[in-house]
Short mmCIF file of C-alpha atoms and ligand atoms in Angstrom, two decimals:
data_model
loop_
_atom_site.label_atom_id
_atom_site.label_comp_id
_atom_site.label_asym_id
_atom_site.label_seq_id
_atom_site.Cartn_x
_atom_site.Cartn_y
_atom_site.Cartn_z
CA MET Y 1 8.89 -18.62 24.92
CA GLY Y 2 7.45 -17.97 28.17
CA LYS Y 3 11.01 -17.51 30.18
CA ILE Y 4 11.66 -14.59 27.58
CA PHE Y 5 8.88 -12.73 28.41
CA ASP Y 6 9.46 -13.29 32.44
CA TRP Y 7 13.14 -12.34 31.99
CA ILE Y 8 11.67 -8.79 30.02
CA ASP Y 9 8.27 -8.25 32.39
CA SER Y 10 10.45 -8.48 35.45
CA ARG Y 11 12.14 -5.43 33.88
CA PHE Y 12 9.07 -3.80 32.26
CA GLY Y 13 6.62 -5.07 34.79
CA VAL Y 14 3.53 -5.22 32.75
CA LYS Y 15 2.14 -8.07 34.04
CA GLN Y 16 1.68 -7.09 37.93
CA PRO Y 17 -0.42 -3.85 37.07
CA HIS Y 18 -2.85 -6.22 34.87
CA LYS Y 19 -3.02 -8.85 36.96
CA LYS Y 20 -6.05 -8.38 38.78
CA PHE Y 21 -7.89 -7.25 35.27
CA LEU Y 22 -6.42 -10.09 33.05
CA GLU Y 23 -8.58 -12.24 35.98
CA ARG Y 24 -10.92 -10.33 36.89
CA PRO Y 25 -14.61 -12.39 37.17
CA VAL Y 26 -16.80 -11.80 33.77
CA PRO Y 27 -20.12 -10.46 34.56
CA GLU Y 28 -23.09 -12.72 34.25
CA GLY Y 29 -25.56 -12.53 31.12
CA VAL Y 30 -22.80 -12.35 28.45
CA ASN Y 31 -22.33 -14.31 25.30
CA TYR Y 32 -21.50 -14.43 22.08
CA ALA Y 33 -21.99 -11.38 20.99
CA PHE Y 34 -19.63 -9.74 23.97
CA CYS Y 35 -16.82 -10.96 21.01
CA LEU Y 36 -18.10 -8.38 18.49
CA GLY Y 37 -15.56 -5.63 19.73
CA GLY Y 38 -13.06 -7.53 19.52
CA ALA Y 39 -13.36 -9.43 16.59
CA SER Y 40 -13.39 -5.89 15.26
CA PHE Y 41 -9.74 -4.57 17.56
CA VAL Y 42 -7.96 -8.12 15.75
CA PHE Y 43 -9.12 -7.57 12.29
CA PHE Y 44 -8.09 -3.67 12.02
CA LEU Y 45 -4.74 -5.17 13.84
CA MET Y 46 -5.00 -7.70 10.67
CA LEU Y 47 -5.53 -4.08 8.22
CA VAL Y 48 -2.60 -3.04 10.29
CA CYS Y 49 -0.33 -6.05 9.42
CA SER Y 50 -1.59 -6.72 5.87
CA GLY Y 51 -1.38 -2.67 5.53
CA LEU Y 52 2.36 -2.47 6.21
CA MET Y 53 3.14 -5.36 3.10
CA LEU Y 54 1.18 -3.50 0.88
CA SER Y 55 2.98 -0.33 1.28
CA ILE Y 56 6.71 -2.13 0.96
CA TYR Y 57 4.95 -2.63 -2.85
CA TYR Y 58 2.24 0.45 -3.25
CA VAL Y 59 3.86 3.78 -4.96
CA PRO Y 60 1.90 6.49 -3.98
CA SER Y 61 2.18 9.01 -7.19
CA GLU Y 62 -0.06 10.07 -10.00
CA GLN Y 63 1.91 8.24 -12.24
CA GLU Y 64 2.39 5.50 -10.88
CA ALA Y 65 0.40 4.37 -8.14
CA PHE Y 66 -2.23 2.41 -10.79
CA MET Y 67 1.42 0.37 -11.92
CA SER Y 68 2.30 -0.33 -8.81
CA ILE Y 69 -1.32 -2.14 -7.97
CA VAL Y 70 -0.77 -4.18 -10.82
CA ARG Y 71 2.68 -5.14 -10.30
CA LEU Y 72 1.24 -6.27 -6.95
CA ASN Y 73 -1.53 -8.48 -8.36
CA ASN Y 74 0.17 -10.10 -11.72
CA ASP Y 75 3.85 -9.58 -10.05
CA VAL Y 76 4.68 -10.10 -6.85
CA THR Y 77 4.07 -13.26 -5.38
CA LEU Y 78 0.69 -13.50 -2.55
CA GLY Y 79 0.57 -10.03 -3.61
CA ALA Y 80 -3.36 -10.87 -4.59
CA PHE Y 81 -3.94 -12.40 -1.77
CA ILE Y 82 -2.12 -9.74 0.65
CA ARG Y 83 -4.62 -7.05 -1.63
CA SER Y 84 -7.81 -9.70 -1.17
CA PHE Y 85 -6.96 -9.97 2.67
CA HIS Y 86 -6.63 -6.05 3.29
CA LYS Y 87 -10.12 -5.70 1.19
CA TRP Y 88 -11.79 -8.40 3.34
CA SER Y 89 -10.54 -6.98 6.27
CA ALA Y 90 -11.95 -4.22 5.65
CA ASN Y 91 -14.64 -5.27 4.95
CA LEU Y 92 -15.37 -7.27 7.64
CA LEU Y 93 -14.27 -4.40 10.15
CA ILE Y 94 -17.31 -2.27 9.36
CA ILE Y 95 -19.32 -4.99 9.50
CA THR Y 96 -17.97 -6.12 13.10
CA ILE Y 97 -18.26 -2.55 14.66
CA ILE Y 98 -21.71 -2.37 13.47
CA LEU Y 99 -22.40 -5.10 15.14
CA HIS Y 100 -20.60 -3.90 18.25
CA THR Y 101 -22.42 -1.29 18.21
CA ILE Y 102 -25.50 -2.74 18.01
CA ARG Y 103 -25.26 -4.59 20.85
CA VAL Y 104 -24.10 -1.98 22.99
CA PHE Y 105 -26.79 -0.33 22.29
CA ILE Y 106 -28.89 -2.89 23.15
CA TYR Y 107 -27.76 -4.13 25.99
CA LYS Y 108 -27.83 -0.17 27.14
CA ALA Y 109 -23.82 -0.24 27.84
CA TYR Y 110 -23.54 3.65 26.85
CA ARG Y 111 -25.59 4.47 30.03
CA PRO Y 112 -23.50 6.48 32.77
CA PRO Y 113 -21.04 5.55 33.82
CA ARG Y 114 -19.95 4.45 30.20
CA GLU Y 115 -20.86 7.66 28.32
CA LEU Y 116 -17.79 8.95 26.98
CA ASN Y 117 -17.24 4.93 26.41
CA TRP Y 118 -19.99 4.83 23.41
CA ILE Y 119 -18.52 8.52 22.12
CA ALA Y 120 -14.76 7.09 22.04
CA GLY Y 121 -16.75 4.36 20.27
CA SER Y 122 -18.12 6.10 18.13
CA LEU Y 123 -15.23 8.26 16.82
CA THR Y 124 -13.56 4.86 16.03
CA LEU Y 125 -16.79 3.72 13.41
CA ILE Y 126 -15.79 7.05 12.03
CA ILE Y 127 -12.67 6.89 11.55
CA ALA Y 128 -12.52 2.99 10.47
CA LEU Y 129 -15.55 4.89 7.35
CA GLY Y 130 -12.23 7.73 6.63
CA SER Y 131 -10.09 4.58 6.54
CA GLY Y 132 -12.33 2.99 3.85
CA PHE Y 133 -13.12 5.96 2.07
CA THR Y 134 -9.63 6.95 1.45
CA GLY Y 135 -8.30 3.84 0.93
CA TYR Y 136 -10.69 2.82 -2.01
CA LEU Y 137 -9.12 5.46 -3.88
CA LEU Y 138 -5.58 4.18 -3.69
CA PRO Y 139 -5.75 2.04 -6.50
CA TRP Y 140 -6.17 5.33 -9.11
CA ASP Y 141 -7.95 3.21 -11.55
CA GLN Y 142 -11.64 4.67 -12.64
CA LYS Y 143 -13.65 2.85 -10.27
CA ALA Y 144 -11.34 4.42 -7.49
CA TYR Y 145 -11.67 7.72 -9.27
CA TRP Y 146 -15.34 8.22 -10.10
CA ALA Y 147 -15.95 6.74 -6.65
CA THR Y 148 -13.88 9.25 -5.00
CA GLU Y 149 -15.32 12.44 -7.17
CA VAL Y 150 -18.76 11.25 -6.56
CA GLY Y 151 -18.27 10.97 -2.94
CA THR Y 152 -15.98 14.10 -2.21
CA SER Y 153 -18.86 16.02 -4.55
CA MET Y 154 -21.05 15.52 -1.78
CA ALA Y 155 -19.20 17.93 0.95
CA SER Y 156 -19.59 20.56 -1.73
CA THR Y 157 -23.40 20.33 -0.80
CA VAL Y 158 -23.15 21.78 3.13
CA PRO Y 159 -24.62 24.79 3.36
CA PHE Y 160 -22.42 28.26 3.04
CA ILE Y 161 -19.11 25.95 3.36
CA GLY Y 162 -19.55 23.59 1.46
CA LYS Y 163 -16.67 24.74 -1.80
CA TYR Y 164 -14.01 25.28 0.97
CA ILE Y 165 -14.50 21.39 2.72
CA LEU Y 166 -14.64 20.19 -1.23
CA TYR Y 167 -11.40 22.42 -2.34
CA LEU Y 168 -9.65 20.73 1.50
CA ILE Y 169 -10.51 17.51 1.09
CA ARG Y 170 -9.97 17.04 -2.55
CA GLY Y 171 -6.31 19.70 -2.73
CA GLY Y 172 -7.71 21.71 -5.62
CA GLU Y 173 -10.42 21.78 -7.83
CA ASP Y 174 -10.75 18.42 -9.01
CA VAL Y 175 -9.46 15.20 -8.06
CA THR Y 176 -6.33 14.77 -9.44
CA GLY Y 177 -2.21 13.49 -8.06
CA ALA Y 178 -3.13 15.88 -4.90
CA THR Y 179 -5.82 14.52 -3.56
CA LEU Y 180 -3.88 10.82 -3.95
CA ILE Y 181 -1.59 12.00 -1.77
CA ARG Y 182 -3.86 13.22 0.26
CA PHE Y 183 -5.53 10.23 0.83
CA TYR Y 184 -2.66 8.27 0.32
CA SER Y 185 -1.48 10.03 3.99
CA MET Y 186 -4.80 10.24 5.70
CA HIS Y 187 -5.50 6.32 4.73
CA ILE Y 188 -1.89 5.52 6.18
CA LEU Y 189 -0.38 8.22 8.81
CA TYR Y 190 -3.52 10.14 10.16
CA PHE Y 191 -5.98 7.60 10.51
CA PRO Y 192 -4.49 4.09 11.56
CA THR Y 193 -2.46 6.85 14.37
CA ILE Y 194 -6.53 8.21 15.49
CA MET Y 195 -7.68 4.66 15.64
CA PHE Y 196 -4.58 3.68 18.00
CA LEU Y 197 -5.04 6.33 19.82
CA LEU Y 198 -9.16 6.42 20.35
CA LEU Y 199 -8.72 2.58 21.13
CA TRP Y 200 -6.47 2.86 23.89
CA ALA Y 201 -8.34 5.25 25.11
CA HIS Y 202 -11.71 2.28 24.71
CA PHE Y 203 -9.71 0.12 26.77
CA HIS Y 204 -8.42 1.99 29.50
CA MET Y 205 -12.22 2.56 29.89
CA ILE Y 206 -13.76 -0.81 29.64
CA LYS Y 207 -10.40 -1.95 32.55
CA LYS Y 208 -11.78 1.11 34.93
CA GLN Y 209 -15.29 0.85 34.08
CA GLY Y 210 -15.71 -3.01 34.20
CA VAL Y 211 -17.97 -4.69 30.82
CA LYS Y 212 -21.80 -4.28 31.69
CA GLY Y 213 -23.35 -7.06 32.44
CA GLY Y 214 -26.72 -8.73 30.35
CA LEU Y 215 -30.06 -6.79 30.58
CA MET J 1 -7.97 -27.14 36.17
CA VAL J 2 -7.54 -29.71 33.55
CA ARG J 3 -9.74 -28.11 30.77
CA ARG J 4 -7.93 -24.34 31.65
CA ASP J 5 -4.68 -26.23 31.64
CA PHE J 6 -5.95 -27.39 28.16
CA LEU J 7 -7.79 -24.21 26.81
CA LYS J 8 -4.20 -22.51 27.36
CA SER J 9 -1.77 -24.78 25.59
CA THR J 10 -4.57 -24.84 22.84
CA VAL J 11 -4.55 -21.05 22.48
CA LYS J 12 -0.30 -21.29 22.97
CA ILE J 13 -0.55 -23.88 19.89
CA PHE J 14 -2.70 -21.04 18.27
CA PHE J 15 -0.97 -18.35 18.49
CA LEU J 16 2.94 -20.02 17.45
CA LEU J 17 0.88 -21.18 14.28
CA ILE J 18 -0.23 -17.51 13.60
CA SER J 19 2.66 -16.25 14.51
CA ILE J 20 4.72 -18.98 12.03
CA ILE J 21 2.13 -18.05 9.31
CA SER J 22 3.19 -14.86 9.39
CA VAL J 23 6.58 -14.62 8.91
CA SER J 24 6.18 -17.36 6.16
CA VAL J 25 3.78 -14.99 4.14
CA PHE J 26 5.86 -11.70 5.12
CA SER J 27 8.70 -13.22 3.93
CA ILE J 28 7.87 -14.73 0.76
CA PHE J 29 5.72 -11.49 -0.30
CA THR J 30 8.96 -9.23 0.77
CA TYR J 31 11.52 -11.07 -1.27
CA PRO J 32 11.94 -10.10 -5.12
CA TRP J 33 11.40 -13.15 -6.35
CA LYS J 34 10.43 -11.77 -10.34
CA PHE J 35 13.31 -9.45 -9.90
CA LYS J 36 15.89 -12.64 -9.91
CA ARG J 37 13.93 -14.20 -12.67
CA LYS J 38 14.37 -11.38 -15.15
CA GLU J 39 16.28 -12.33 -18.09
CA LEU J 40 18.36 -10.57 -20.87
CA THR J 41 16.07 -11.25 -24.01
CA PHE J 42 16.87 -10.12 -27.29
CA PHE J 43 14.00 -8.61 -29.49
CA HIS J 44 14.68 -7.30 -32.79
CA ALA J 45 14.49 -3.46 -33.06
CA THR J 46 15.49 -3.17 -37.08
CA ASP J 47 17.51 -3.87 -40.11
CA GLU J 48 20.64 -2.99 -40.28
CA GLU J 49 20.31 -1.47 -43.27
CA ALA J 50 17.86 1.04 -42.11
CA LEU J 51 21.12 2.20 -39.90
CA PRO J 52 22.41 6.11 -39.91
CA ILE J 53 25.60 6.13 -41.16
CA LYS J 54 26.35 8.41 -38.67
CA GLY J 55 23.41 9.72 -36.44
CA VAL J 56 20.76 9.13 -34.13
CA ARG J 57 17.74 6.43 -35.08
CA GLN J 58 15.17 6.22 -32.66
CA VAL J 59 13.28 2.45 -32.40
CA PHE J 60 10.43 0.48 -31.03
CA ILE J 61 10.76 -2.66 -29.32
CA LYS J 62 7.90 -4.57 -29.14
CA HIS J 63 7.40 -6.97 -26.55
CA ILE J 64 5.17 -8.38 -24.45
CA ARG J 65 3.99 -7.85 -20.96
CA GLY J 66 1.20 -10.33 -18.89
CA ASN J 67 -1.81 -9.86 -22.01
CA THR J 68 -0.13 -6.48 -22.65
CA GLN J 69 1.99 -4.99 -25.49
CA ILE J 70 4.38 -2.59 -24.96
CA ASN J 71 6.65 -0.40 -27.23
CA SER J 72 9.65 0.44 -25.21
CA LYS J 73 11.32 2.85 -26.96
CA ALA J 74 15.44 2.56 -27.23
CA PHE J 75 18.07 4.82 -29.51
CA ILE J 76 20.64 3.14 -31.70
CA VAL J 77 23.69 5.82 -31.84
CA ASN J 78 26.70 5.55 -34.42
CA SER J 79 28.83 8.07 -33.34
CA GLY J 80 31.40 7.35 -36.50
CA SER J 81 33.19 4.99 -34.65
CA GLU J 82 30.82 3.13 -32.69
CA LEU J 83 27.71 1.65 -33.06
CA PHE J 84 25.58 1.31 -29.57
CA ALA J 85 22.16 1.30 -28.47
CA LEU J 86 21.17 3.68 -25.52
CA SER J 87 18.11 4.24 -22.67
CA PRO J 88 15.85 7.03 -23.21
CA VAL J 89 14.85 6.73 -19.63
CA CYS J 90 16.86 10.43 -17.62
CA THR J 91 19.31 8.77 -15.14
CA HIS J 92 17.66 11.93 -12.97
CA LEU J 93 13.90 10.68 -11.99
CA GLY J 94 12.93 8.73 -15.53
CA CYS J 95 11.46 10.55 -17.82
CA LEU J 96 11.77 9.56 -21.21
CA VAL J 97 14.53 11.52 -23.36
CA ASN J 98 14.18 13.19 -26.92
CA TRP J 99 16.54 13.35 -29.95
CA TYR J 100 16.99 17.61 -30.88
CA ARG J 101 18.35 17.03 -33.80
CA PRO J 102 19.11 20.97 -34.05
CA LYS J 103 21.32 20.52 -31.23
CA ASN J 104 22.42 17.12 -31.63
CA ARG J 105 21.53 16.51 -28.10
CA PHE J 106 19.06 14.25 -25.95
CA LEU J 107 17.32 16.48 -24.01
CA CYS J 108 15.05 15.45 -20.82
CA PRO J 109 11.09 17.53 -20.82
CA CYS J 110 10.67 17.24 -17.14
CA HIS J 111 14.21 19.87 -15.77
CA GLY J 112 15.77 19.77 -18.02
CA GLY J 113 18.88 17.62 -18.19
CA GLN J 114 20.82 17.07 -21.86
CA TYR J 115 22.93 14.78 -23.37
CA ASP J 116 25.15 14.69 -25.74
CA MET J 117 25.51 11.89 -28.65
CA ASN J 118 27.31 9.64 -27.02
CA GLY J 119 24.66 9.57 -23.78
CA LYS J 120 27.01 11.48 -21.94
CA VAL J 121 25.28 14.43 -19.28
CA VAL J 122 25.73 18.16 -20.92
CA LYS J 123 23.80 19.99 -18.80
CA GLY J 124 20.92 19.62 -15.96
CA PRO J 125 20.62 17.94 -13.13
CA PRO J 126 21.11 14.08 -14.50
CA PRO J 127 24.05 12.54 -11.87
CA ALA J 128 25.01 9.87 -14.82
CA ASP J 129 24.96 9.16 -18.82
CA LEU J 130 22.22 7.65 -20.18
CA ASN J 131 22.51 3.65 -19.96
CA ARG J 132 23.87 1.62 -22.45
CA MET J 133 21.60 -1.47 -24.13
CA PRO J 134 23.10 -4.62 -25.33
CA ILE J 135 23.42 -4.57 -28.78
CA LYS J 136 23.76 -7.00 -31.67
CA ILE J 137 23.35 -7.63 -35.20
CA GLU J 138 22.83 -10.87 -37.02
CA ASP J 139 22.01 -11.48 -41.15
CA GLY J 140 21.59 -7.96 -41.21
CA LYS J 141 18.95 -7.41 -38.70
CA VAL J 142 19.67 -5.80 -35.38
CA TYR J 143 18.34 -6.96 -31.97
CA ILE J 144 18.47 -4.98 -28.46
CA GLY J 145 18.70 -7.07 -25.22
CA LEU J 146 15.65 -5.85 -22.91
CA ARG J 147 15.52 -7.52 -19.15
CA VAL J 148 11.96 -8.74 -18.79
C1 HEM Z 1 -2.08 1.13 9.32
C2 HEM Z 1 -3.05 0.52 8.08
C3 HEM Z 1 -3.33 0.52 7.28
C4 HEM Z 1 -2.24 1.29 6.29
C5 HEM Z 1 -0.73 0.98 6.25
C6 HEM Z 1 -3.26 0.51 5.17
C7 HEM Z 1 -2.67 0.31 3.56
C8 HEM Z 1 -3.02 0.57 2.42
C9 HEM Z 1 -2.28 0.31 1.26
C10 HEM Z 1 -1.18 0.64 0.61
C11 HEM Z 1 -3.64 -0.08 0.21
C12 HEM Z 1 -3.54 0.83 -1.69
C13 HEM Z 1 -3.02 -0.84 -2.03
C14 HEM Z 1 -4.51 -1.20 -2.32
O1 HEM Z 1 -5.30 -0.89 -3.37
O2 HEM Z 1 -4.41 -2.76 -2.07
C15 HEM Z 1 -4.65 0.06 1.05
C16 HEM Z 1 -6.07 -0.23 0.35
C17 HEM Z 1 -7.04 0.07 0.64
N1 HEM Z 1 -7.49 -0.29 2.15
FE1 HEM Z 1 -5.99 0.12 3.57
N2 HEM Z 1 -4.13 0.40 5.16
C18 HEM Z 1 -4.97 0.46 6.62
C19 HEM Z 1 -5.57 0.24 7.30
C20 HEM Z 1 -7.33 0.13 6.94
C21 HEM Z 1 -8.16 0.59 7.04
C22 HEM Z 1 -8.87 0.42 8.68
C23 HEM Z 1 -9.62 0.28 6.41
C24 HEM Z 1 -10.54 0.50 6.58
C25 HEM Z 1 -11.27 0.18 7.55
C26 HEM Z 1 -9.12 0.31 4.91
C27 HEM Z 1 -9.09 0.36 4.07
C28 HEM Z 1 -9.01 -0.28 2.49
C29 HEM Z 1 -9.46 -0.15 1.05
C30 HEM Z 1 -10.43 -0.46 1.25
C31 HEM Z 1 -8.40 -0.54 0.00
C32 HEM Z 1 -8.48 -0.50 -1.24
C33 HEM Z 1 -8.50 -1.89 -1.40
C34 HEM Z 1 -8.17 -2.38 -3.16
O3 HEM Z 1 -8.85 -1.71 -3.57
O4 HEM Z 1 -7.43 -3.14 -3.61
N3 HEM Z 1 -6.87 0.25 5.34
N4 HEM Z 1 -4.68 0.19 2.05
S1 FES Z 2 13.71 13.19 -15.22
FE1 FES Z 2 15.22 14.21 -16.71
S2 FES Z 2 16.04 16.41 -15.82
FE2 FES Z 2 14.39 15.49 -13.87
#
């Protein structure tokens, strides 16, 4: 394995420019709470892997979505396992991101020069919540339908433009097949892509600014 | 240095294990097991005396899948010279066709596909004729084969 990696890296060259970063000393006063960001990233990777697997069987259409979930649960070997895997990782991701945010807040790591990274982090939290909301509709059962009906109707309470936001999210007056496709597209294309870009920015800034040590 | 080497190899073994497990789970998950296990089973559809001398009869095949009862539609056609069963699934995008007696045709409600009594496409977007289903008659009872 090491040999193969070295062969590739001697041409590709990612190891050399990162050597200083990988071998940097860890600042004073860090503890296990500093792992929460890394844990969130691992959950995100687990979501990407299990999500890509679910998408092999899931059919994003008004008529077939529910049946495809039933098929996943009953007929596909390990189907129920992969669904649970995706669900648990999604919930744990939200929990670890929130705990990570609290840790950053307590250690005052949002202070200059790290303000922009606090903003990038907040955006990842919003995108993660958005992924959870859009993913919840995908099984297309009664619970999913009504959760989305109620959740999206909140948008209409925004003053003046509420109705337009509602139509934009639902792709029409009601929650229909058009909403399902919108949510599906957001869930598996837009949000993961945005998430990857945000995380790249997040890690880039950590590399440049380093981790802020203990209090 | 011993501690560092120990940690390094622990991490390596951990990643190796995770990779092996992931690849196995992925292969088991994506492999179409059920598809292979599907076998042809014959279900009682109707009785021989209920068949038309010449014409089309719609039947429902009752069977159980998981814990739900399913009624699968099928057509038994007696063309006068031949008796066969036709699947109602339109070969275009899979809607269920209906037998329309006044025109002697199967009509698809979705995009206007039309088939004649033998299941041959006569109009519309379907790329192929209706599929035939296995049929057999034993002791005056008619059985139709389904893959379940
Ligand atoms: C590349 C990334 C992802 C892909 C390709 C993906 C794909 C999918 C698919 C196909 C489904 C429908 C299957 C099912 O309902 O079991 C689903 C459901 C779901 N996803 Fe994702 N997903 C991704 C990332 C995420 C993320 C980041 C979150 C949350 C933070 C998330 C939360 C959910 C939830 C809550 C469900 C509903 C689960 C259920 O009811 O079983 N997903 N996802
Ligand atoms: S599905 Fe029958 S014509 Fe399109």
